[in-house]
PDB file of C-alpha atoms in Angstrom:
ATOM      1  CA  MET A 223      20.653  -3.336   6.735  1.00 94.00           C
ATOM      2  CA  THR A 224      16.878  -3.350   7.069  1.00 97.00           C
ATOM      3  CA  LYS A 225      14.345  -4.615   4.559  1.00 98.00           C
ATOM      4  CA  TYR A 226      11.588  -2.235   3.526  1.00 98.00           C
ATOM      5  CA  VAL A 227       8.552  -2.248   1.274  1.00 98.00           C
ATOM      6  CA  ALA A 228       7.667   0.833  -0.764  1.00 96.00           C
ATOM      7  CA  LEU A 229       4.169   1.069  -2.204  1.00 96.00           C
ATOM      8  CA  LEU A 230       3.688   3.558  -5.029  1.00 92.00           C
ATOM      9  CA  ARG A 231       0.249   5.094  -5.362  1.00 89.00           C
ATOM     10  CA  GLY A 232      -1.521   5.406  -8.710  1.00 80.00           C
ATOM     11  CA  VAL A 233       1.177   4.292 -11.140  1.00 82.00           C
ATOM     12  CA  ASN A 234       0.651   2.223 -14.301  1.00 75.00           C
ATOM     13  CA  VAL A 235      -3.131   2.516 -14.094  1.00 73.00           C
ATOM     14  CA  GLY A 236      -4.829   2.631 -17.479  1.00 71.00           C
ATOM     15  CA  GLY A 237      -1.589   3.494 -19.250  1.00 71.00           C
ATOM     16  CA  HIS A 238      -1.125   6.683 -17.235  1.00 75.00           C
ATOM     17  CA  ARG A 239       1.749   7.704 -14.959  1.00 83.00           C
ATOM     18  CA  ARG A 240       3.975   4.992 -16.414  1.00 87.00           C
ATOM     19  CA  VAL A 241       6.716   3.701 -14.156  1.00 89.00           C
ATOM     20  CA  PRO A 242       8.423   0.699 -15.771  1.00 91.00           C
ATOM     21  CA  MET A 243       9.493  -1.678 -13.029  1.00 92.00           C
ATOM     22  CA  ALA A 244      12.961  -2.180 -14.553  1.00 95.00           C
ATOM     23  CA  ASP A 245      13.484   1.606 -14.470  1.00 95.00           C
ATOM     24  CA  LEU A 246      12.188   1.741 -10.899  1.00 95.00           C
ATOM     25  CA  ARG A 247      14.635  -0.973  -9.809  1.00 96.00           C
ATOM     26  CA  ARG A 248      17.505   0.789 -11.583  1.00 97.00           C
ATOM     27  CA  THR A 249      16.620   4.181 -10.068  1.00 96.00           C
ATOM     28  CA  LEU A 250      16.567   2.826  -6.526  1.00 97.00           C
ATOM     29  CA  THR A 251      19.710   0.723  -7.043  1.00 97.00           C
ATOM     30  CA  ASP A 252      21.608   3.678  -8.544  1.00 97.00           C
ATOM     31  CA  SER A 253      20.634   5.691  -5.462  1.00 96.00           C
ATOM     32  CA  GLY A 254      22.271   3.217  -3.094  1.00 97.00           C
ATOM     33  CA  TYR A 255      19.414   0.924  -2.115  1.00 98.00           C
ATOM     34  CA  THR A 256      20.276  -2.765  -2.316  1.00 97.00           C
ATOM     35  CA  GLU A 257      18.478  -6.035  -3.042  1.00 97.00           C
ATOM     36  CA  VAL A 258      15.828  -4.066  -4.967  1.00 97.00           C
ATOM     37  CA  ARG A 259      12.982  -6.269  -6.255  1.00 97.00           C
ATOM     38  CA  THR A 260       9.540  -5.433  -7.587  1.00 96.00           C
ATOM     39  CA  LEU A 261       6.256  -7.308  -7.524  1.00 94.00           C
ATOM     40  CA  LEU A 262       3.675  -6.872 -10.289  1.00 87.00           C
ATOM     41  CA  GLN A 263       3.434  -3.647 -12.300  1.00 82.00           C
ATOM     42  CA  SER A 264       1.609  -1.583  -9.694  1.00 81.00           C
ATOM     43  CA  GLY A 265       4.601  -0.173  -7.859  1.00 88.00           C
ATOM     44  CA  ASN A 266       5.465  -2.652  -5.116  1.00 94.00           C
ATOM     45  CA  VAL A 267       9.160  -2.558  -4.244  1.00 96.00           C
ATOM     46  CA  VAL A 268      11.157  -4.477  -1.667  1.00 98.00           C
ATOM     47  CA  PHE A 269      14.651  -3.190  -0.881  1.00 98.00           C
ATOM     48  CA  GLU A 270      17.336  -2.949   1.784  1.00 98.00           C
ATOM     49  CA  ALA A 271      18.693   0.236   3.298  1.00 97.00           C
ATOM     50  CA  ALA A 272      20.339   1.403   6.468  1.00 96.00           C
ATOM     51  CA  GLU A 273      17.802   1.503   9.284  1.00 95.00           C
ATOM     52  CA  GLN A 274      16.072   4.884   9.381  1.00 95.00           C
ATOM     53  CA  PRO A 275      12.659   6.430   9.912  1.00 95.00           C
ATOM     54  CA  THR A 276      10.271   5.423   7.129  1.00 93.00           C
ATOM     55  CA  ALA A 277       9.319   9.100   6.702  1.00 93.00           C
ATOM     56  CA  ASP A 278      12.904   9.791   5.607  1.00 96.00           C
ATOM     57  CA  LEU A 279      12.705   6.997   3.043  1.00 97.00           C
ATOM     58  CA  VAL A 280       9.352   8.285   1.769  1.00 95.00           C
ATOM     59  CA  ALA A 281      10.773  11.771   1.229  1.00 96.00           C
ATOM     60  CA  ALA A 282      13.926  10.495  -0.487  1.00 97.00           C
ATOM     61  CA  ILE A 283      12.099   8.068  -2.779  1.00 97.00           C
ATOM     62  CA  GLU A 284       9.450  10.616  -3.754  1.00 96.00           C
ATOM     63  CA  VAL A 285      12.213  13.062  -4.783  1.00 97.00           C
ATOM     64  CA  LEU A 286      13.985  10.340  -6.783  1.00 96.00           C
ATOM     65  CA  LEU A 287      10.818   9.297  -8.600  1.00 95.00           C
ATOM     66  CA  ALA A 288       9.804  12.856  -9.469  1.00 95.00           C
ATOM     67  CA  ALA A 289      13.260  13.515 -10.914  1.00 96.00           C
ATOM     68  CA  GLU A 290      13.368  10.223 -12.839  1.00 94.00           C
ATOM     69  CA  PHE A 291       9.801  10.029 -14.162  1.00 93.00           C
ATOM     70  CA  GLY A 292       8.764  13.692 -14.332  1.00 92.00           C
ATOM     71  CA  PHE A 293       5.716  13.533 -12.059  1.00 92.00           C
ATOM     72  CA  ALA A 294       4.990  13.275  -8.354  1.00 91.00           C
ATOM     73  CA  VAL A 295       4.359   9.798  -6.948  1.00 91.00           C
ATOM     74  CA  ASP A 296       2.968   9.275  -3.465  1.00 91.00           C
ATOM     75  CA  VAL A 297       4.911   6.561  -1.658  1.00 94.00           C
ATOM     76  CA  MET A 298       4.080   4.621   1.494  1.00 94.00           C
ATOM     77  CA  VAL A 299       6.966   2.746   3.163  1.00 96.00           C
ATOM     78  CA  ARG A 300       6.855   0.018   5.793  1.00 97.00           C
ATOM     79  CA  SER A 301       9.767  -1.883   7.278  1.00 97.00           C
ATOM     80  CA  GLY A 302       9.645  -5.654   7.049  1.00 97.00           C
ATOM     81  CA  ALA A 303       8.912  -5.763  10.784  1.00 96.00           C
ATOM     82  CA  GLU A 304       6.054  -3.256  10.401  1.00 96.00           C
ATOM     83  CA  LEU A 305       4.564  -5.261   7.531  1.00 97.00           C
ATOM     84  CA  ARG A 306       4.827  -8.474   9.559  1.00 97.00           C
ATOM     85  CA  ALA A 307       3.108  -6.813  12.540  1.00 97.00           C
ATOM     86  CA  MET A 308       0.381  -5.401  10.285  1.00 96.00           C
ATOM     87  CA  VAL A 309      -0.397  -8.845   8.863  1.00 97.00           C
ATOM     88  CA  ALA A 310      -0.420 -10.379  12.351  1.00 97.00           C
ATOM     89  CA  ALA A 311      -2.749  -7.642  13.645  1.00 96.00           C
ATOM     90  CA  ASN A 312      -5.394  -8.230  10.963  1.00 97.00           C
ATOM     91  CA  PRO A 313      -8.726  -8.150  12.847  1.00 95.00           C
ATOM     92  CA  LEU A 314     -10.843  -9.651  10.047  1.00 95.00           C
ATOM     93  CA  GLU A 315     -11.101 -13.181   8.762  1.00 93.00           C
ATOM     94  CA  VAL A 316      -9.546 -13.530   5.319  1.00 96.00           C
ATOM     95  CA  ARG A 317     -12.272 -15.543   3.619  1.00 93.00           C
ATOM     96  CA  GLU A 318     -11.283 -14.774   0.040  1.00 94.00           C
ATOM     97  CA  PRO A 319      -7.809 -13.212  -0.333  1.00 95.00           C
ATOM     98  CA  ALA A 320      -8.637 -11.614  -3.696  1.00 93.00           C
ATOM     99  CA  LYS A 321     -11.599  -9.801  -2.090  1.00 95.00           C
ATOM    100  CA  PHE A 322      -9.692  -8.776   1.007  1.00 96.00           C
ATOM    101  CA  ALA A 323      -7.569  -5.632   0.886  1.00 95.00           C
ATOM    102  CA  VAL A 324      -5.411  -3.362   2.980  1.00 96.00           C
ATOM    103  CA  ALA A 325      -5.324   0.403   2.517  1.00 93.00           C
ATOM    104  CA  PHE A 326      -1.910   1.635   3.582  1.00 94.00           C
ATOM    105  CA  LEU A 327      -2.177   5.101   5.095  1.00 90.00           C
ATOM    106  CA  SER A 328       0.259   7.944   4.651  1.00 86.00           C
ATOM    107  CA  PRO A 329       1.253   9.928   7.745  1.00 81.00           C
ATOM    108  CA  ALA A 330      -1.139  12.663   6.561  1.00 77.00           C
ATOM    109  CA  ALA A 331      -4.191  10.382   6.776  1.00 80.00           C
ATOM    110  CA  ASP A 332      -6.761  11.347   9.388  1.00 85.00           C
ATOM    111  CA  VAL A 333      -8.694   8.194  10.298  1.00 85.00           C
ATOM    112  CA  GLY A 334     -10.805  10.293  12.645  1.00 86.00           C
ATOM    113  CA  VAL A 335     -12.873  11.310   9.610  1.00 86.00           C
ATOM    114  CA  LEU A 336     -14.090   7.694   9.425  1.00 86.00           C
ATOM    115  CA  ALA A 337     -15.733   7.791  12.859  1.00 84.00           C
ATOM    116  CA  GLY A 338     -18.984   9.215  11.552  1.00 82.00           C
ATOM    117  CA  ILE A 339     -19.485   6.657   8.804  1.00 86.00           C
ATOM    118  CA  ASP A 340     -22.366   4.283   9.451  1.00 87.00           C
ATOM    119  CA  PRO A 341     -21.411   0.669   8.566  1.00 87.00           C
ATOM    120  CA  ASP A 342     -24.857   0.321   6.969  1.00 88.00           C
ATOM    121  CA  ASP A 343     -23.738   2.888   4.382  1.00 87.00           C
ATOM    122  CA  TYR A 344     -21.246   0.424   2.927  1.00 89.00           C
ATOM    123  CA  ALA A 345     -22.660  -2.997   3.837  1.00 90.00           C
ATOM    124  CA  PRO A 346     -21.922  -5.769   2.946  1.00 93.00           C
ATOM    125  CA  ASP A 347     -18.346  -4.443   2.772  1.00 94.00           C
ATOM    126  CA  GLU A 348     -16.414  -4.607   6.038  1.00 94.00           C
ATOM    127  CA  LEU A 349     -13.858  -2.194   7.455  1.00 93.00           C
ATOM    128  CA  ARG A 350     -11.573  -2.232  10.474  1.00 92.00           C
ATOM    129  CA  VAL A 351      -9.092   0.505  11.310  1.00 91.00           C
ATOM    130  CA  GLY A 352      -5.560  -0.569  12.170  1.00 90.00           C
ATOM    131  CA  GLU A 353      -2.598   1.435  13.355  1.00 87.00           C
ATOM    132  CA  ARG A 354      -1.549   2.836   9.944  1.00 90.00           C
ATOM    133  CA  GLU A 355      -3.827   0.825   7.684  1.00 93.00           C
ATOM    134  CA  LEU A 356      -7.404  -0.105   6.971  1.00 93.00           C
ATOM    135  CA  TYR A 357      -8.429  -3.734   6.638  1.00 96.00           C
ATOM    136  CA  MET A 358     -11.285  -4.246   4.180  1.00 95.00           C
ATOM    137  CA  TYR A 359     -13.367  -7.126   2.883  1.00 96.00           C
ATOM    138  CA  PHE A 360     -15.456  -6.800  -0.290  1.00 95.00           C
ATOM    139  CA  PRO A 361     -17.704  -9.900  -0.521  1.00 94.00           C
ATOM    140  CA  ASP A 362     -19.130  -8.737  -3.872  1.00 93.00           C
ATOM    141  CA  GLY A 363     -15.691  -7.831  -5.247  1.00 89.00           C
ATOM    142  CA  LEU A 364     -13.837  -4.545  -5.426  1.00 84.00           C
ATOM    143  CA  GLY A 365     -15.670  -3.513  -8.604  1.00 84.00           C
ATOM    144  CA  LYS A 366     -19.000  -3.425  -6.738  1.00 87.00           C
ATOM    145  CA  ALA A 367     -17.623  -2.052  -3.481  1.00 88.00           C
ATOM    146  CA  ARG A 368     -19.659   0.610  -1.739  1.00 87.00           C
ATOM    147  CA  LEU A 369     -16.870   1.372   0.718  1.00 88.00           C
ATOM    148  CA  THR A 370     -14.113   2.552  -1.629  1.00 85.00           C
ATOM    149  CA  PRO A 371     -15.924   5.692  -2.898  1.00 86.00           C
ATOM    150  CA  ILE A 372     -16.653   6.671   0.704  1.00 86.00           C
ATOM    151  CA  LEU A 373     -12.995   6.232   1.661  1.00 86.00           C
ATOM    152  CA  ALA A 374     -11.856   8.183  -1.402  1.00 83.00           C
ATOM    153  CA  ARG A 375     -14.033  11.140  -0.394  1.00 85.00           C
ATOM    154  CA  LYS A 376     -13.064  11.018   3.275  1.00 85.00           C
ATOM    155  CA  LEU A 377      -9.349  10.226   3.063  1.00 85.00           C
ATOM    156  CA  ARG A 378      -8.532  11.856  -0.291  1.00 79.00           C
ATOM    157  CA  ASP A 379      -5.075  10.920  -1.604  1.00 74.00           C
ATOM    158  CA  THR A 380      -3.622   9.510   1.595  1.00 79.00           C
ATOM    159  CA  THR A 381      -3.951   5.777   0.898  1.00 87.00           C
ATOM    160  CA  THR A 382      -2.844   3.093  -1.497  1.00 90.00           C
ATOM    161  CA  VAL A 383      -4.646  -0.241  -1.586  1.00 91.00           C
ATOM    162  CA  ARG A 384      -3.268  -3.745  -2.093  1.00 94.00           C
ATOM    163  CA  ASN A 385      -5.200  -7.014  -2.005  1.00 94.00           C
ATOM    164  CA  TRP A 386      -4.278  -9.660   0.538  1.00 97.00           C
ATOM    165  CA  ASN A 387      -2.526 -11.838  -2.053  1.00 96.00           C
ATOM    166  CA  THR A 388      -0.150  -8.984  -2.832  1.00 96.00           C
ATOM    167  CA  VAL A 389       0.365  -8.134   0.845  1.00 97.00           C
ATOM    168  CA  THR A 390       1.324 -11.704   1.711  1.00 97.00           C
ATOM    169  CA  LYS A 391       3.629 -11.982  -1.321  1.00 97.00           C
ATOM    170  CA  LEU A 392       5.388  -8.790  -0.215  1.00 97.00           C
ATOM    171  CA  LEU A 393       5.724 -10.193   3.282  1.00 97.00           C
ATOM    172  CA  ALA A 394       7.285 -13.365   1.871  1.00 97.00           C
ATOM    173  CA  MET A 395       9.751 -11.214  -0.084  1.00 97.00           C
ATOM    174  CA  VAL A 396      10.916  -9.358   3.043  1.00 95.00           C
ATOM    175  CA  GLU A 397      11.179 -12.564   5.062  1.00 91.00           C
TER     176      GLU A 397
END
């Protein structure tokens, strides 16, 4: 069995698209996933399954969630090994974990659209492109970030963001 992390995009934000974590755990467990645990209320799930391509897990979980909750939920999945490698590959210094974030990219994300963005357009925020993620630092906090609106326009609905504290807690759960 392999440990995986599923990251749900845009659930439980402002009382909309409610996905109770107990119901999420039950839905995944009833579908054959094991050792299902959640972190926070924002749709972070660690589970075990037979080793398989993460794209297959994404498709299966998205179908399950739509059937259970009545709306589409975008899901990004990383194996424990992929999450570990992503943390190790971080190219930026983590000065303040609460102001440091990772945008997990779906397979549909085209990071090529970021090539034309001038770093001065979003300074003092910092951005580095990883393999299937974006590493970001917001020295003035996420609420004052200049980078996130730019990314939202360029990448559309192909990312879900977690702060570094959450990323490292998820990594500890898969270890």
